[in-house]
């Protein structure tokens, strides 16, 4: 089967996406609309230019810039409704959405009011067959106090669909030990733990995320490819890597980890992780910023040489790694397997 046949089938399969930032999903036209609401005139071309950052610091700058136009609950509702419509159009039936809660707090926004608007948008998506759960994220560079405050908000809003606490931002800004109290607070409230690590940082950052923070899923974790013992340990412990190939190209993470000649999608370590038996959840990270979507990422997997049955296995793994109650996971898996069998993939 060729790439377009494979993506044609993947388009029909019910899918899960687990590593997806709400604020990274703002289409250029929507950024223009949001900016105008707040008295700022920008153009779609300017947004697209800023989204094409040359390196990781440039990416973080673009993220900071576009989030500066998110000020009111209705701004968050707009981008959520648009994201959920795009996910539903790709047959995504379950998504965990990361919210940059520490950015909202840093701007003195009312997290409770904006999250109420987001929970309503999630309710609308649910009625259309797309289930949403939330991950509250703190930016590492904002420090331990911001992490604690973000974890407190996550705990408070757990009854409204927040299932995990995570850390993103500048991976090199702060070591994991500083974040431990925030993760402990979140865990005590029944939340699960995820963390960006080994995206631009070294393999040791992945070890610390697992050992110090108790992360059960790692955002990116591509540095593991540099450390065979770590890959084997992650495989043995069932730690999932949330792999976002286009993101790794566009943020410069591939070049940083593996050298300038590796800044190509066909050099991404996704297939080597898969072949080694690691759990992988294929995702988009910031789809509008990187001009991608989940189907395009499955196309990358096909170009890397995964066969159609392997792609089906890859897609199934996202349901295995989802932070869902077990009966719900099993019903998604049953639905997925039934469809995959009908396509002759299982
Ligand atoms: N926030 C949004 N996308 C991110 C990424 N790829 N790495 C770190 N923080 C992020
Ligand atoms: Zn991310």
PDB file of N, CA and C in Angstrom, residues 150-253:
ATOM      1  N   UNK A 150      -0.183  26.412  39.148  1.00  0.00           N
ATOM      2  CA  UNK A 150      -0.841  25.698  38.043  1.00  0.00           C
ATOM      3  C   UNK A 150      -1.388  24.354  38.529  1.00  0.00           C
ATOM      4  N   UNK A 151      -0.604  23.659  39.348  1.00  0.00           N
ATOM      5  CA  UNK A 151      -1.055  22.361  39.872  1.00  0.00           C
ATOM      6  C   UNK A 151      -2.289  22.540  40.755  1.00  0.00           C
ATOM      7  N   UNK A 152      -2.326  23.638  41.509  1.00  0.00           N
ATOM      8  CA  UNK A 152      -3.513  23.895  42.363  1.00  0.00           C
ATOM      9  C   UNK A 152      -4.755  24.088  41.501  1.00  0.00           C
ATOM     10  N   UNK A 153      -4.595  24.831  40.394  1.00  0.00           N
ATOM     11  CA  UNK A 153      -5.741  25.023  39.493  1.00  0.00           C
ATOM     12  C   UNK A 153      -6.164  23.701  38.855  1.00  0.00           C
ATOM     13  N   UNK A 154      -5.190  22.892  38.493  1.00  0.00           N
ATOM     14  CA  UNK A 154      -5.516  21.588  37.898  1.00  0.00           C
ATOM     15  C   UNK A 154      -6.322  20.754  38.894  1.00  0.00           C
ATOM     16  N   UNK A 155      -5.873  20.772  40.148  1.00  0.00           N
ATOM     17  CA  UNK A 155      -6.576  19.995  41.182  1.00  0.00           C
ATOM     18  C   UNK A 155      -8.000  20.520  41.369  1.00  0.00           C
ATOM     19  N   UNK A 156      -8.134  21.845  41.397  1.00  0.00           N
ATOM     20  CA  UNK A 156      -9.439  22.459  41.619  1.00  0.00           C
ATOM     21  C   UNK A 156     -10.407  22.102  40.485  1.00  0.00           C
ATOM     22  N   UNK A 157      -9.892  22.047  39.265  1.00  0.00           N
ATOM     23  CA  UNK A 157     -10.775  21.839  38.109  1.00  0.00           C
ATOM     24  C   UNK A 157     -10.824  20.382  37.644  1.00  0.00           C
ATOM     25  N   UNK A 158     -10.221  19.496  38.434  1.00  0.00           N
ATOM     26  CA  UNK A 158     -10.275  18.066  38.083  1.00  0.00           C
ATOM     27  C   UNK A 158     -11.716  17.572  37.901  1.00  0.00           C
ATOM     28  N   UNK A 159     -12.665  18.008  38.724  1.00  0.00           N
ATOM     29  CA  UNK A 159     -14.041  17.521  38.504  1.00  0.00           C
ATOM     30  C   UNK A 159     -14.637  17.963  37.168  1.00  0.00           C
ATOM     31  N   UNK A 160     -14.029  18.963  36.518  1.00  0.00           N
ATOM     32  CA  UNK A 160     -14.541  19.450  35.221  1.00  0.00           C
ATOM     33  C   UNK A 160     -13.744  18.906  34.030  1.00  0.00           C
ATOM     34  N   UNK A 161     -12.982  17.853  34.243  1.00  0.00           N
ATOM     35  CA  UNK A 161     -12.352  17.217  33.076  1.00  0.00           C
ATOM     36  C   UNK A 161     -10.854  17.409  32.950  1.00  0.00           C
ATOM     37  N   UNK A 162     -10.199  17.990  33.969  1.00  0.00           N
ATOM     38  CA  UNK A 162      -8.727  18.061  33.938  1.00  0.00           C
ATOM     39  C   UNK A 162      -8.204  16.726  34.500  1.00  0.00           C
ATOM     40  N   UNK A 163      -7.403  16.030  33.700  1.00  0.00           N
ATOM     41  CA  UNK A 163      -6.963  14.690  34.106  1.00  0.00           C
ATOM     42  C   UNK A 163      -5.474  14.602  34.402  1.00  0.00           C
ATOM     43  N   UNK A 164      -4.706  15.632  34.001  1.00  0.00           N
ATOM     44  CA  UNK A 164      -3.258  15.513  34.205  1.00  0.00           C
ATOM     45  C   UNK A 164      -2.615  16.885  34.364  1.00  0.00           C
ATOM     46  N   UNK A 165      -1.423  16.831  34.925  1.00  0.00           N
ATOM     47  CA  UNK A 165      -0.574  18.006  35.088  1.00  0.00           C
ATOM     48  C   UNK A 165       0.698  17.757  34.282  1.00  0.00           C
ATOM     49  N   UNK A 166       1.183  18.807  33.605  1.00  0.00           N
ATOM     50  CA  UNK A 166       2.384  18.627  32.790  1.00  0.00           C
ATOM     51  C   UNK A 166       3.254  19.870  32.792  1.00  0.00           C
ATOM     52  N   UNK A 167       4.443  19.705  32.229  1.00  0.00           N
ATOM     53  CA  UNK A 167       5.359  20.842  32.102  1.00  0.00           C
ATOM     54  C   UNK A 167       5.852  20.933  30.661  1.00  0.00           C
ATOM     55  N   UNK A 168       5.925  22.170  30.160  1.00  0.00           N
ATOM     56  CA  UNK A 168       6.459  22.407  28.813  1.00  0.00           C
ATOM     57  C   UNK A 168       7.371  23.619  28.844  1.00  0.00           C
ATOM     58  N   UNK A 169       7.449  24.303  27.713  1.00  0.00           N
ATOM     59  CA  UNK A 169       8.276  25.504  27.662  1.00  0.00           C
ATOM     60  C   UNK A 169       9.744  25.189  27.447  1.00  0.00           C
ATOM     61  N   UNK A 170      10.593  25.997  28.074  1.00  0.00           N
ATOM     62  CA  UNK A 170      12.038  25.870  27.861  1.00  0.00           C
ATOM     63  C   UNK A 170      12.606  24.765  28.751  1.00  0.00           C
ATOM     64  N   UNK A 171      12.846  23.637  28.114  1.00  0.00           N
ATOM     65  CA  UNK A 171      13.269  22.439  28.860  1.00  0.00           C
ATOM     66  C   UNK A 171      14.586  22.637  29.596  1.00  0.00           C
ATOM     67  N   UNK A 172      15.412  23.569  29.126  1.00  0.00           N
ATOM     68  CA  UNK A 172      16.738  23.729  29.720  1.00  0.00           C
ATOM     69  C   UNK A 172      16.737  24.745  30.869  1.00  0.00           C
ATOM     70  N   UNK A 173      15.555  25.305  31.183  1.00  0.00           N
ATOM     71  CA  UNK A 173      15.498  26.426  32.128  1.00  0.00           C
ATOM     72  C   UNK A 173      15.552  26.007  33.589  1.00  0.00           C
ATOM     73  N   UNK A 174      15.135  24.789  33.895  1.00  0.00           N
ATOM     74  CA  UNK A 174      14.941  24.414  35.303  1.00  0.00           C
ATOM     75  C   UNK A 174      15.008  22.897  35.401  1.00  0.00           C
ATOM     76  N   UNK A 175      15.684  22.379  36.435  1.00  0.00           N
ATOM     77  CA  UNK A 175      15.762  20.922  36.533  1.00  0.00           C
ATOM     78  C   UNK A 175      14.490  20.369  37.184  1.00  0.00           C
ATOM     79  N   UNK A 176      14.281  19.076  36.959  1.00  0.00           N
ATOM     80  CA  UNK A 176      13.034  18.436  37.385  1.00  0.00           C
ATOM     81  C   UNK A 176      12.806  18.536  38.886  1.00  0.00           C
ATOM     82  N   UNK A 177      13.885  18.472  39.662  1.00  0.00           N
ATOM     83  CA  UNK A 177      13.729  18.474  41.132  1.00  0.00           C
ATOM     84  C   UNK A 177      12.925  19.688  41.605  1.00  0.00           C
ATOM     85  N   UNK A 178      13.085  20.820  40.925  1.00  0.00           N
ATOM     86  CA  UNK A 178      12.353  22.036  41.312  1.00  0.00           C
ATOM     87  C   UNK A 178      10.845  21.914  41.110  1.00  0.00           C
ATOM     88  N   UNK A 179      10.448  20.983  40.267  1.00  0.00           N
ATOM     89  CA  UNK A 179       9.022  20.839  39.936  1.00  0.00           C
ATOM     90  C   UNK A 179       8.348  19.757  40.769  1.00  0.00           C
ATOM     91  N   UNK A 180       9.141  19.071  41.559  1.00  0.00           N
ATOM     92  CA  UNK A 180       8.610  17.919  42.292  1.00  0.00           C
ATOM     93  C   UNK A 180       7.435  18.272  43.209  1.00  0.00           C
ATOM     94  N   UNK A 181       7.527  19.374  43.979  1.00  0.00           N
ATOM     95  CA  UNK A 181       6.378  19.685  44.849  1.00  0.00           C
ATOM     96  C   UNK A 181       5.075  19.870  44.049  1.00  0.00           C
ATOM     97  N   UNK A 182       5.163  20.484  42.874  1.00  0.00           N
ATOM     98  CA  UNK A 182       3.951  20.687  42.069  1.00  0.00           C
ATOM     99  C   UNK A 182       3.386  19.345  41.600  1.00  0.00           C
ATOM    100  N   UNK A 183       4.262  18.459  41.146  1.00  0.00           N
ATOM    101  CA  UNK A 183       3.792  17.135  40.707  1.00  0.00           C
ATOM    102  C   UNK A 183       3.199  16.358  41.886  1.00  0.00           C
ATOM    103  N   UNK A 184       3.795  16.510  43.067  1.00  0.00           N
ATOM    104  CA  UNK A 184       3.254  15.789  44.235  1.00  0.00           C
ATOM    105  C   UNK A 184       1.872  16.309  44.594  1.00  0.00           C
ATOM    106  N   UNK A 185       1.725  17.623  44.530  1.00  0.00           N
ATOM    107  CA  UNK A 185       0.405  18.210  44.814  1.00  0.00           C
ATOM    108  C   UNK A 185      -0.631  17.658  43.815  1.00  0.00           C
ATOM    109  N   UNK A 186      -0.254  17.646  42.545  1.00  0.00           N
ATOM    110  CA  UNK A 186      -1.188  17.166  41.508  1.00  0.00           C
ATOM    111  C   UNK A 186      -1.534  15.695  41.738  1.00  0.00           C
ATOM    112  N   UNK A 187      -0.516  14.901  42.022  1.00  0.00           N
ATOM    113  CA  UNK A 187      -0.746  13.462  42.217  1.00  0.00           C
ATOM    114  C   UNK A 187      -1.666  13.218  43.415  1.00  0.00           C
ATOM    115  N   UNK A 188      -1.453  14.000  44.482  1.00  0.00           N
ATOM    116  CA  UNK A 188      -2.291  13.839  45.680  1.00  0.00           C
ATOM    117  C   UNK A 188      -3.758  14.155  45.379  1.00  0.00           C
ATOM    118  N   UNK A 189      -3.983  14.973  44.341  1.00  0.00           N
ATOM    119  CA  UNK A 189      -5.364  15.315  43.947  1.00  0.00           C
ATOM    120  C   UNK A 189      -5.921  14.315  42.939  1.00  0.00           C
ATOM    121  N   UNK A 190      -5.167  13.259  42.653  1.00  0.00           N
ATOM    122  CA  UNK A 190      -5.671  12.226  41.744  1.00  0.00           C
ATOM    123  C   UNK A 190      -5.350  12.470  40.285  1.00  0.00           C
ATOM    124  N   UNK A 191      -4.500  13.483  40.017  1.00  0.00           N
ATOM    125  CA  UNK A 191      -4.151  13.772  38.622  1.00  0.00           C
ATOM    126  C   UNK A 191      -2.998  12.889  38.157  1.00  0.00           C
ATOM    127  N   UNK A 192      -2.930  12.666  36.859  1.00  0.00           N
ATOM    128  CA  UNK A 192      -1.844  11.908  36.258  1.00  0.00           C
ATOM    129  C   UNK A 192      -0.711  12.875  35.884  1.00  0.00           C
ATOM    130  N   UNK A 193       0.467  12.296  35.572  1.00  0.00           N
ATOM    131  CA  UNK A 193       1.660  13.119  35.343  1.00  0.00           C
ATOM    132  C   UNK A 193       2.224  12.894  33.943  1.00  0.00           C
ATOM    133  N   UNK A 194       2.425  13.997  33.227  1.00  0.00           N
ATOM    134  CA  UNK A 194       3.107  13.956  31.928  1.00  0.00           C
ATOM    135  C   UNK A 194       4.177  15.051  31.947  1.00  0.00           C
ATOM    136  N   UNK A 195       5.124  15.008  31.033  1.00  0.00           N
ATOM    137  CA  UNK A 195       6.151  16.062  30.993  1.00  0.00           C
ATOM    138  C   UNK A 195       6.823  16.093  29.627  1.00  0.00           C
ATOM    139  N   UNK A 196       7.028  17.304  29.100  1.00  0.00           N
ATOM    140  CA  UNK A 196       7.922  17.457  27.945  1.00  0.00           C
ATOM    141  C   UNK A 196       9.339  17.183  28.445  1.00  0.00           C
ATOM    142  N   UNK A 197      10.041  16.290  27.791  1.00  0.00           N
ATOM    143  CA  UNK A 197      11.442  16.032  28.161  1.00  0.00           C
ATOM    144  C   UNK A 197      12.144  15.362  26.985  1.00  0.00           C
ATOM    145  N   UNK A 198      13.445  15.627  26.866  1.00  0.00           N
ATOM    146  CA  UNK A 198      14.182  15.023  25.761  1.00  0.00           C
ATOM    147  C   UNK A 198      13.697  15.527  24.411  1.00  0.00           C
ATOM    148  N   UNK A 199      13.132  16.721  24.404  1.00  0.00           N
ATOM    149  CA  UNK A 199      12.748  17.364  23.131  1.00  0.00           C
ATOM    150  C   UNK A 199      13.977  18.120  22.610  1.00  0.00           C
ATOM    151  N   UNK A 200      14.468  19.060  23.412  1.00  0.00           N
ATOM    152  CA  UNK A 200      15.769  19.685  23.105  1.00  0.00           C
ATOM    153  C   UNK A 200      16.786  19.327  24.183  1.00  0.00           C
ATOM    154  N   UNK A 201      16.313  18.728  25.274  1.00  0.00           N
ATOM    155  CA  UNK A 201      17.191  18.347  26.378  1.00  0.00           C
ATOM    156  C   UNK A 201      17.774  16.955  26.180  1.00  0.00           C
ATOM    157  N   UNK A 202      18.703  16.560  27.064  1.00  0.00           N
ATOM    158  CA  UNK A 202      19.421  15.288  26.911  1.00  0.00           C
ATOM    159  C   UNK A 202      18.610  14.094  27.419  1.00  0.00           C
ATOM    160  N   UNK A 203      19.094  12.870  27.145  1.00  0.00           N
ATOM    161  CA  UNK A 203      18.414  11.670  27.654  1.00  0.00           C
ATOM    162  C   UNK A 203      18.177  11.728  29.166  1.00  0.00           C
ATOM    163  N   UNK A 204      19.121  12.328  29.883  1.00  0.00           N
ATOM    164  CA  UNK A 204      18.984  12.411  31.347  1.00  0.00           C
ATOM    165  C   UNK A 204      17.700  13.157  31.756  1.00  0.00           C
ATOM    166  N   UNK A 205      17.288  14.107  30.931  1.00  0.00           N
ATOM    167  CA  UNK A 205      16.059  14.853  31.254  1.00  0.00           C
ATOM    168  C   UNK A 205      14.842  13.924  31.217  1.00  0.00           C
ATOM    169  N   UNK A 206      14.893  12.919  30.352  1.00  0.00           N
ATOM    170  CA  UNK A 206      13.783  11.939  30.287  1.00  0.00           C
ATOM    171  C   UNK A 206      13.803  11.082  31.547  1.00  0.00           C
ATOM    172  N   UNK A 207      14.991  10.638  31.936  1.00  0.00           N
ATOM    173  CA  UNK A 207      15.101   9.842  33.181  1.00  0.00           C
ATOM    174  C   UNK A 207      14.545  10.627  34.363  1.00  0.00           C
ATOM    175  N   UNK A 208      14.905  11.916  34.436  1.00  0.00           N
ATOM    176  CA  UNK A 208      14.434  12.727  35.573  1.00  0.00           C
ATOM    177  C   UNK A 208      12.920  12.922  35.533  1.00  0.00           C
ATOM    178  N   UNK A 209      12.381  13.081  34.344  1.00  0.00           N
ATOM    179  CA  UNK A 209      10.916  13.253  34.241  1.00  0.00           C
ATOM    180  C   UNK A 209      10.212  12.006  34.776  1.00  0.00           C
ATOM    181  N   UNK A 210      10.767  10.839  34.467  1.00  0.00           N
ATOM    182  CA  UNK A 210      10.142   9.584  34.918  1.00  0.00           C
ATOM    183  C   UNK A 210      10.425   9.360  36.405  1.00  0.00           C
ATOM    184  N   UNK A 211      11.689   9.490  36.800  1.00  0.00           N
ATOM    185  CA  UNK A 211      12.076   9.107  38.171  1.00  0.00           C
ATOM    186  C   UNK A 211      11.716  10.172  39.200  1.00  0.00           C
ATOM    187  N   UNK A 212      11.915  11.431  38.862  1.00  0.00           N
ATOM    188  CA  UNK A 212      11.694  12.505  39.840  1.00  0.00           C
ATOM    189  C   UNK A 212      10.252  12.994  39.826  1.00  0.00           C
ATOM    190  N   UNK A 213       9.661  13.073  38.639  1.00  0.00           N
ATOM    191  CA  UNK A 213       8.307  13.644  38.529  1.00  0.00           C
ATOM    192  C   UNK A 213       7.227  12.573  38.404  1.00  0.00           C
ATOM    193  N   UNK A 214       7.634  11.340  38.136  1.00  0.00           N
ATOM    194  CA  UNK A 214       6.643  10.268  37.976  1.00  0.00           C
ATOM    195  C   UNK A 214       5.875  10.358  36.670  1.00  0.00           C
ATOM    196  N   UNK A 215       6.475  11.001  35.651  1.00  0.00           N
ATOM    197  CA  UNK A 215       5.759  11.131  34.374  1.00  0.00           C
ATOM    198  C   UNK A 215       5.515   9.751  33.766  1.00  0.00           C
ATOM    199  N   UNK A 216       4.280   9.514  33.365  1.00  0.00           N
ATOM    200  CA  UNK A 216       3.961   8.233  32.723  1.00  0.00           C
ATOM    201  C   UNK A 216       3.966   8.354  31.208  1.00  0.00           C
ATOM    202  N   UNK A 217       3.896   9.590  30.733  1.00  0.00           N
ATOM    203  CA  UNK A 217       4.102   9.833  29.302  1.00  0.00           C
ATOM    204  C   UNK A 217       5.084  10.985  29.159  1.00  0.00           C
ATOM    205  N   UNK A 218       5.915  10.902  28.115  1.00  0.00           N
ATOM    206  CA  UNK A 218       6.929  11.920  27.871  1.00  0.00           C
ATOM    207  C   UNK A 218       6.587  12.648  26.574  1.00  0.00           C
ATOM    208  N   UNK A 219       6.515  13.978  26.653  1.00  0.00           N
ATOM    209  CA  UNK A 219       6.318  14.782  25.448  1.00  0.00           C
ATOM    210  C   UNK A 219       7.602  14.786  24.640  1.00  0.00           C
ATOM    211  N   UNK A 220       7.537  14.208  23.456  1.00  0.00           N
ATOM    212  CA  UNK A 220       8.653  14.114  22.506  1.00  0.00           C
ATOM    213  C   UNK A 220       9.625  13.002  22.928  1.00  0.00           C
ATOM    214  N   UNK A 221      10.554  13.278  23.815  1.00  0.00           N
ATOM    215  CA  UNK A 221      11.490  12.246  24.263  1.00  0.00           C
ATOM    216  C   UNK A 221      12.409  11.735  23.177  1.00  0.00           C
ATOM    217  N   UNK A 222      12.600  12.526  22.125  1.00  0.00           N
ATOM    218  CA  UNK A 222      13.397  12.014  20.991  1.00  0.00           C
ATOM    219  C   UNK A 222      14.862  11.794  21.370  1.00  0.00           C
ATOM    220  N   UNK A 223      15.332  12.464  22.449  1.00  0.00           N
ATOM    221  CA  UNK A 223      16.724  12.250  22.882  1.00  0.00           C
ATOM    222  C   UNK A 223      16.973  10.800  23.284  1.00  0.00           C
ATOM    223  N   UNK A 224      15.912  10.048  23.561  1.00  0.00           N
ATOM    224  CA  UNK A 224      16.081   8.627  23.916  1.00  0.00           C
ATOM    225  C   UNK A 224      16.808   7.871  22.807  1.00  0.00           C
ATOM    226  N   UNK A 225      16.667   8.361  21.556  1.00  0.00           N
ATOM    227  CA  UNK A 225      17.325   7.679  20.438  1.00  0.00           C
ATOM    228  C   UNK A 225      18.847   7.668  20.591  1.00  0.00           C
ATOM    229  N   UNK A 226      19.366   8.563  21.445  1.00  0.00           N
ATOM    230  CA  UNK A 226      20.818   8.648  21.671  1.00  0.00           C
ATOM    231  C   UNK A 226      21.280   7.673  22.745  1.00  0.00           C
ATOM    232  N   UNK A 227      20.361   6.954  23.375  1.00  0.00           N
ATOM    233  CA  UNK A 227      20.682   6.190  24.587  1.00  0.00           C
ATOM    234  C   UNK A 227      19.931   4.853  24.574  1.00  0.00           C
ATOM    235  N   UNK A 228      20.557   3.809  24.000  1.00  0.00           N
ATOM    236  CA  UNK A 228      19.869   2.516  23.868  1.00  0.00           C
ATOM    237  C   UNK A 228      19.370   1.956  25.200  1.00  0.00           C
ATOM    238  N   UNK A 229      20.144   2.137  26.279  1.00  0.00           N
ATOM    239  CA  UNK A 229      19.705   1.596  27.581  1.00  0.00           C
ATOM    240  C   UNK A 229      18.421   2.285  28.032  1.00  0.00           C
ATOM    241  N   UNK A 230      18.339   3.585  27.757  1.00  0.00           N
ATOM    242  CA  UNK A 230      17.122   4.319  28.126  1.00  0.00           C
ATOM    243  C   UNK A 230      15.932   3.835  27.296  1.00  0.00           C
ATOM    244  N   UNK A 231      16.143   3.641  26.003  1.00  0.00           N
ATOM    245  CA  UNK A 231      15.029   3.139  25.164  1.00  0.00           C
ATOM    246  C   UNK A 231      14.526   1.804  25.707  1.00  0.00           C
ATOM    247  N   UNK A 232      15.442   0.935  26.075  1.00  0.00           N
ATOM    248  CA  UNK A 232      15.020  -0.378  26.590  1.00  0.00           C
ATOM    249  C   UNK A 232      14.264  -0.230  27.899  1.00  0.00           C
ATOM    250  N   UNK A 233      14.732   0.692  28.733  1.00  0.00           N
ATOM    251  CA  UNK A 233      14.053   0.893  30.010  1.00  0.00           C
ATOM    252  C   UNK A 233      12.642   1.461  29.802  1.00  0.00           C
ATOM    253  N   UNK A 234      12.510   2.422  28.901  1.00  0.00           N
ATOM    254  CA  UNK A 234      11.188   3.004  28.634  1.00  0.00           C
ATOM    255  C   UNK A 234      10.243   1.940  28.087  1.00  0.00           C
ATOM    256  N   UNK A 235      10.793   1.087  27.215  1.00  0.00           N
ATOM    257  CA  UNK A 235       9.963   0.008  26.653  1.00  0.00           C
ATOM    258  C   UNK A 235       9.533  -0.941  27.772  1.00  0.00           C
ATOM    259  N   UNK A 236      10.479  -1.318  28.637  1.00  0.00           N
ATOM    260  CA  UNK A 236      10.165  -2.273  29.708  1.00  0.00           C
ATOM    261  C   UNK A 236       9.155  -1.690  30.694  1.00  0.00           C
ATOM    262  N   UNK A 237       9.278  -0.388  30.965  1.00  0.00           N
ATOM    263  CA  UNK A 237       8.388   0.238  31.950  1.00  0.00           C
ATOM    264  C   UNK A 237       7.065   0.711  31.335  1.00  0.00           C
ATOM    265  N   UNK A 238       6.932   0.593  30.030  1.00  0.00           N
ATOM    266  CA  UNK A 238       5.679   0.999  29.383  1.00  0.00           C
ATOM    267  C   UNK A 238       5.453   2.500  29.374  1.00  0.00           C
ATOM    268  N   UNK A 239       6.547   3.264  29.398  1.00  0.00           N
ATOM    269  CA  UNK A 239       6.411   4.734  29.302  1.00  0.00           C
ATOM    270  C   UNK A 239       6.157   5.097  27.835  1.00  0.00           C
ATOM    271  N   UNK A 240       5.152   5.921  27.601  1.00  0.00           N
ATOM    272  CA  UNK A 240       4.807   6.307  26.227  1.00  0.00           C
ATOM    273  C   UNK A 240       5.542   7.577  25.824  1.00  0.00           C
ATOM    274  N   UNK A 241       6.091   7.580  24.622  1.00  0.00           N
ATOM    275  CA  UNK A 241       6.632   8.811  24.034  1.00  0.00           C
ATOM    276  C   UNK A 241       5.573   9.411  23.117  1.00  0.00           C
ATOM    277  N   UNK A 242       5.240  10.671  23.371  1.00  0.00           N
ATOM    278  CA  UNK A 242       4.287  11.379  22.508  1.00  0.00           C
ATOM    279  C   UNK A 242       5.105  11.994  21.367  1.00  0.00           C
ATOM    280  N   UNK A 243       5.027  11.368  20.223  1.00  0.00           N
ATOM    281  CA  UNK A 243       5.927  11.709  19.128  1.00  0.00           C
ATOM    282  C   UNK A 243       5.226  12.612  18.112  1.00  0.00           C
ATOM    283  N   UNK A 244       5.868  13.735  17.824  1.00  0.00           N
ATOM    284  CA  UNK A 244       5.290  14.775  16.953  1.00  0.00           C
ATOM    285  C   UNK A 244       6.345  15.141  15.904  1.00  0.00           C
ATOM    286  N   UNK A 245       6.458  14.355  14.823  1.00  0.00           N
ATOM    287  CA  UNK A 245       7.597  14.529  13.904  1.00  0.00           C
ATOM    288  C   UNK A 245       7.714  15.929  13.300  1.00  0.00           C
ATOM    289  N   UNK A 246       6.619  16.455  12.765  1.00  0.00           N
ATOM    290  CA  UNK A 246       6.728  17.758  12.097  1.00  0.00           C
ATOM    291  C   UNK A 246       7.140  18.842  13.085  1.00  0.00           C
ATOM    292  N   UNK A 247       6.622  18.762  14.310  1.00  0.00           N
ATOM    293  CA  UNK A 247       7.032  19.697  15.346  1.00  0.00           C
ATOM    294  C   UNK A 247       8.544  19.655  15.540  1.00  0.00           C
ATOM    295  N   UNK A 248       9.096  18.448  15.620  1.00  0.00           N
ATOM    296  CA  UNK A 248      10.529  18.310  15.887  1.00  0.00           C
ATOM    297  C   UNK A 248      11.371  18.905  14.768  1.00  0.00           C
ATOM    298  N   UNK A 249      10.840  18.840  13.543  1.00  0.00           N
ATOM    299  CA  UNK A 249      11.535  19.496  12.434  1.00  0.00           C
ATOM    300  C   UNK A 249      11.431  21.012  12.570  1.00  0.00           C
ATOM    301  N   UNK A 250      10.197  21.504  12.782  1.00  0.00           N
ATOM    302  CA  UNK A 250       9.943  22.946  12.731  1.00  0.00           C
ATOM    303  C   UNK A 250      10.524  23.703  13.931  1.00  0.00           C
ATOM    304  N   UNK A 251      10.630  23.053  15.101  1.00  0.00           N
ATOM    305  CA  UNK A 251      11.210  23.759  16.250  1.00  0.00           C
ATOM    306  C   UNK A 251      12.737  23.675  16.250  1.00  0.00           C
ATOM    307  N   UNK A 252      13.293  22.903  15.321  1.00  0.00           N
ATOM    308  CA  UNK A 252      14.741  22.737  15.313  1.00  0.00           C
ATOM    309  C   UNK A 252      15.216  21.641  16.263  1.00  0.00           C
ATOM    310  N   UNK A 253      14.284  20.890  16.861  1.00  0.00           N
ATOM    311  CA  UNK A 253      14.680  19.860  17.825  1.00  0.00           C
ATOM    312  C   UNK A 253      15.469  18.729  17.164  1.00  0.00           C
TER     313      UNK A 253
END
